[in-house]
């Protein structure tokens, strides 16, 4: 039985005052969380402040990105996996479509980052997903397969025991358009079946989150699908009440 996992991706939002207000709201409601793993992923600059503001251990912390380079050194502006670990991060979002589209991250770079995160003892939340054009032109499955294959060929299927996958259709991110539960389920089942060809046990146990315009009003139906094990939440994770409501919708 997979324990659902909901993570909040704050993206580049916030200020110290905003973080304090949001985390205070999460602290006061965290006692309501049962049967679901929960993480929040603030901007790196606020990770330490967020951790110091959190008064509950039912909510873990993740980062939104990290350097591909595992070692300290002359890499101006970068932050390493071991630094995130040192700060107290348990997760790191990797290969988010915004990083792929805006910063040109390739499948090979994402795969390398997954390897480096795993070596540092951080659980990667590996994002995959197709654009609307890829979906409409019938290459959705091959796009997602290539995104997964790059990582699988580098770290191997056994390493996926410690990986979370987030299926995020690019056309549903921040647009208010959500994949229908059936559309999302189809892709989640495809991903699980692909992994099952390599290792049935890993495939059965891996958490596959859905991300893309999840809100309190649509979360329950999405999370009720057999292969959807929680969500990666952008906009709605910036509001404590909405985020907690979404987490509770994933509870088993
Ligand atoms: P959204 O973002 O919930 O605002 O659509 C999801 C994500 O990008 O992880």
Coordinates of C-alpha atoms and ligand atoms in Angstrom, one line a residue:
X1 CA 0.0 0.0 0.0
X2 CA 1.5 3.3 -1.1
X3 CA 1.3 6.2 1.4
X4 CA 0.2 9.3 -0.5
X5 CA 2.6 12.2 -0.7
X6 CA 1.8 15.8 -1.4
X7 CA 4.5 18.4 -1.9
X8 CA 4.1 22.2 -2.3
X9 CA 6.2 23.9 -4.9
X10 CA 6.3 27.6 -3.9
X11 CA 8.3 28.4 -7.1
X12 CA 9.9 32.0 -6.9
X13 CA 7.3 33.4 -4.5
X14 CA 7.6 34.9 -1.1
X15 CA 9.4 37.1 1.4
X16 CA 10.2 36.6 5.0
X17 CA 6.9 38.0 6.1
X18 CA 5.0 35.8 3.6
X19 CA 6.9 32.7 4.6
X20 CA 6.2 33.3 8.3
X21 CA 2.5 33.9 7.7
X22 CA 2.2 30.7 5.5
X23 CA 4.2 28.5 7.8
X24 CA 2.3 29.8 10.8
X25 CA -0.9 28.7 9.1
X26 CA 0.6 25.3 8.3
X27 CA 1.9 24.8 11.8
X28 CA -1.6 25.5 13.3
X29 CA -3.2 22.9 11.0
X30 CA -0.5 20.3 10.8
X31 CA -2.2 18.2 13.5
X32 CA -5.0 17.5 11.0
X33 CA -2.6 15.6 8.7
X34 CA -2.8 11.8 9.0
X35 CA -2.1 9.1 6.5
X36 CA -0.3 11.4 4.1
X37 CA 3.3 12.5 3.7
X38 CA 3.7 16.3 3.2
X39 CA 6.6 18.5 2.1
X40 CA 7.0 22.1 1.2
X41 CA 9.6 23.4 -1.2
X42 CA 10.4 27.1 -0.7
X43 CA 12.9 29.1 -2.8
X44 CA 16.4 28.0 -1.7
X45 CA 17.0 31.4 -0.1
X46 CA 14.2 30.8 2.3
X47 CA 14.8 27.1 3.1
X48 CA 16.5 27.8 6.4
X49 CA 14.0 30.5 7.5
X50 CA 11.1 28.1 6.6
X51 CA 12.7 25.3 8.6
X52 CA 13.2 27.6 11.6
X53 CA 9.6 28.8 11.4
X54 CA 8.1 25.3 11.2
X55 CA 7.1 23.9 14.5
X56 CA 6.0 20.5 13.3
X57 CA 7.8 17.4 12.0
X58 CA 4.8 16.2 10.0
X59 CA 5.9 18.6 7.2
X60 CA 9.3 18.0 5.5
X61 CA 11.3 20.4 3.5
X62 CA 12.4 20.2 -0.1
X63 CA 14.3 22.3 -2.6
X64 CA 13.2 23.2 -6.1
X65 CA 16.5 22.7 -7.9
X66 CA 20.2 22.0 -7.2
X67 CA 23.6 22.0 -8.9
X68 CA 24.6 19.1 -11.1
X69 CA 28.1 19.4 -9.7
X70 CA 28.3 17.3 -6.5
X71 CA 31.5 18.9 -5.1
X72 CA 32.1 22.3 -3.6
X73 CA 34.1 24.6 -5.7
X74 CA 34.2 27.5 -8.1
X75 CA 30.5 27.4 -9.2
X76 CA 29.3 30.9 -8.7
X77 CA 25.6 31.1 -7.9
X78 CA 25.1 27.4 -7.4
X79 CA 24.0 25.3 -4.4
X80 CA 24.9 21.7 -4.0
X81 CA 22.9 18.6 -3.0
X82 CA 25.1 18.2 0.1
X83 CA 24.4 21.8 1.1
X84 CA 20.6 21.1 0.8
X85 CA 21.1 18.0 2.9
X86 CA 23.1 20.0 5.4
X87 CA 20.2 22.5 5.6
X88 CA 17.7 19.8 6.4
X89 CA 16.1 19.1 3.0
X90 CA 14.6 15.7 2.5
X91 CA 13.5 16.2 -1.1
X92 CA 14.5 18.1 -4.2
X93 CA 12.3 18.8 -7.2
X94 CA 14.3 18.0 -10.4
X95 CA 13.4 18.4 -14.0
X96 CA 10.4 20.7 -13.5
X97 CA 9.1 21.8 -16.9
X98 CA 9.9 25.4 -16.0
X99 CA 13.6 24.4 -15.6
X100 CA 13.5 22.4 -18.8
X101 CA 11.8 25.2 -20.8
X102 CA 13.2 28.4 -19.3
X103 CA 16.7 27.2 -18.3
X104 CA 17.2 24.6 -21.0
X105 CA 17.7 21.7 -18.7
X106 CA 18.2 18.6 -20.8
X107 CA 17.2 15.0 -20.0
X108 CA 20.8 14.2 -19.5
X109 CA 21.3 17.0 -17.0
X110 CA 18.2 16.1 -15.1
X111 CA 19.4 12.5 -14.9
X112 CA 22.8 13.6 -13.6
X113 CA 21.0 15.7 -10.9
X114 CA 18.9 12.7 -9.9
X115 CA 22.1 10.7 -9.5
X116 CA 23.8 13.4 -7.5
X117 CA 20.7 13.9 -5.2
X118 CA 20.5 10.2 -4.5
X119 CA 24.2 10.0 -3.7
X120 CA 23.7 12.9 -1.2
X121 CA 20.8 11.0 0.4
X122 CA 18.0 13.4 -0.9
X123 CA 14.9 12.0 -2.5
X124 CA 14.4 13.4 -6.0
X125 CA 10.9 14.4 -7.1
X126 CA 11.5 13.7 -10.8
X127 CA 9.1 15.7 -13.0
X128 CA 8.0 14.4 -16.3
X129 CA 5.3 15.6 -18.7
X130 CA 4.4 16.6 -22.2
X131 CA 3.4 19.9 -23.8
X132 CA 0.0 20.3 -25.4
X133 CA 1.6 20.1 -28.8
X134 CA 3.3 16.8 -28.0
X135 CA 0.0 15.4 -26.6
X136 CA -1.9 16.5 -29.7
X137 CA 0.7 15.2 -32.1
X138 CA 0.6 11.8 -30.5
X139 CA 4.2 11.7 -29.1
X140 CA 3.2 12.1 -25.5
X141 CA 4.3 8.6 -24.5
X142 CA 7.6 8.7 -26.3
X143 CA 8.4 12.1 -24.7
X144 CA 7.7 10.8 -21.2
X145 CA 9.6 7.6 -21.9
X146 CA 12.6 9.5 -23.0
X147 CA 12.5 11.7 -19.9
X148 CA 12.4 8.5 -17.8
X149 CA 14.9 6.5 -19.8
X150 CA 17.6 9.1 -19.4
X151 CA 17.4 8.7 -15.7
X152 CA 16.8 4.9 -15.7
X153 CA 19.9 4.3 -17.9
X154 CA 22.1 6.4 -15.6
X155 CA 21.0 5.2 -12.1
X156 CA 19.2 1.9 -12.9
X157 CA 15.7 0.8 -11.8
X158 CA 16.8 -0.3 -8.3
X159 CA 17.6 3.4 -7.5
X160 CA 14.0 4.3 -8.2
X161 CA 13.1 2.8 -4.8
X162 CA 14.2 6.2 -3.5
X163 CA 12.7 8.3 -6.3
X164 CA 9.3 10.1 -6.4
X165 CA 7.9 10.8 -9.9
X166 CA 5.7 13.8 -10.6
X167 CA 3.6 13.6 -13.8
X168 CA 3.0 17.2 -14.7
X169 CA 1.4 17.9 -18.1
X170 CA 3.0 21.2 -19.1
X171 CA -0.4 22.5 -20.4
X172 CA -1.9 22.1 -17.0
X173 CA 0.7 23.9 -15.0
X174 CA -0.4 27.3 -13.7
X175 CA -3.1 27.5 -16.4
X176 CA -6.2 26.6 -14.4
X177 CA -6.7 23.7 -16.8
X178 CA -6.4 20.4 -15.0
X179 CA -5.9 17.1 -16.7
X180 CA -9.1 15.1 -16.2
X181 CA -8.8 12.3 -13.6
X182 CA -9.0 9.8 -16.5
X183 CA -6.4 11.6 -18.6
X184 CA -4.0 11.7 -15.6
X185 CA -4.7 8.1 -14.6
X186 CA -3.9 6.9 -18.1
X187 CA -0.4 8.5 -18.0
X188 CA 0.2 7.4 -14.4
X189 CA -0.7 3.8 -15.4
X190 CA 1.6 4.1 -18.4
X191 CA 4.5 5.2 -16.3
X192 CA 3.9 2.5 -13.7
X193 CA 3.6 -0.2 -16.5
X194 CA 6.9 1.1 -18.0
X195 CA 8.7 0.7 -14.7
X196 CA 7.1 -2.7 -14.1
X197 CA 8.7 -4.0 -17.2
X198 CA 12.0 -3.5 -15.4
X199 CA 11.0 -4.3 -11.8
X200 CA 7.5 -5.0 -10.7
X201 CA 8.1 -4.4 -7.0
X202 CA 9.7 -1.0 -7.6
X203 CA 6.8 -0.1 -9.9
X204 CA 4.2 -1.1 -7.4
X205 CA 5.8 0.9 -4.6
X206 CA 6.9 4.1 -6.4
X207 CA 5.0 7.3 -5.6
X208 CA 3.7 9.0 -8.7
X209 CA 2.3 12.5 -8.0
X210 CA 0.1 14.4 -10.3
X211 CA 0.8 18.1 -10.8
X212 CA -1.0 20.8 -12.7
X213 CA -3.7 23.2 -11.4
X214 CA -4.6 20.9 -8.4
X215 CA -7.0 22.8 -6.2
X216 CA -9.1 21.8 -3.1
X217 CA -12.1 21.3 -5.4
X218 CA -10.5 18.8 -7.8
X219 CA -7.9 17.1 -5.6
X220 CA -10.1 14.3 -4.2
X221 CA -11.2 13.0 -7.6
X222 CA -7.6 13.1 -9.0
X223 CA -6.1 11.5 -5.9
X224 CA -8.8 8.8 -6.0
X225 CA -7.4 7.3 -9.2
X226 CA -5.6 4.0 -8.6
X227 CA -2.2 5.2 -9.9
X228 CA -2.2 8.7 -8.5
X229 CA -0.4 8.8 -5.2
X230 CA -0.7 12.5 -4.3
X231 CA 0.3 15.7 -5.9
X232 CA 2.9 18.4 -6.6
X233 CA 1.1 21.6 -5.9
X234 CA 2.1 25.0 -7.2
X235 CA -0.2 28.0 -6.8
X236 CA -2.5 26.4 -4.3
X237 CA 0.4 25.6 -2.0
X238 CA 0.8 29.3 -1.3
X239 CA -2.3 29.3 0.8
X240 CA -2.2 27.3 4.0
X241 CA -5.9 26.5 4.1
X242 CA -5.9 25.3 0.4
X243 CA -2.7 23.4 0.8
X244 CA -3.9 21.5 3.9
X245 CA -7.2 20.8 2.3
X246 CA -5.4 19.3 -0.7
X247 CA -3.2 17.2 1.6
X248 CA -6.2 15.9 3.4
X249 CA -7.8 15.0 0.1
X250 CA -4.9 12.6 -0.5
X251 CA -5.3 10.8 2.9
X252 CA -6.0 7.1 2.8
Ligands
LIG1 P1 0.3 24.6 -10.4 O1 1.8 24.2 -10.5 O2 -0.3 23.8 -9.3 O3 0.3 26.1 -10.1 O4 -0.4 24.4 -11.7 C1 2.2 22.9 -10.4 C2 3.7 22.8 -10.6 O5 4.3 23.4 -11.4 O6 4.4 22.0 -9.8

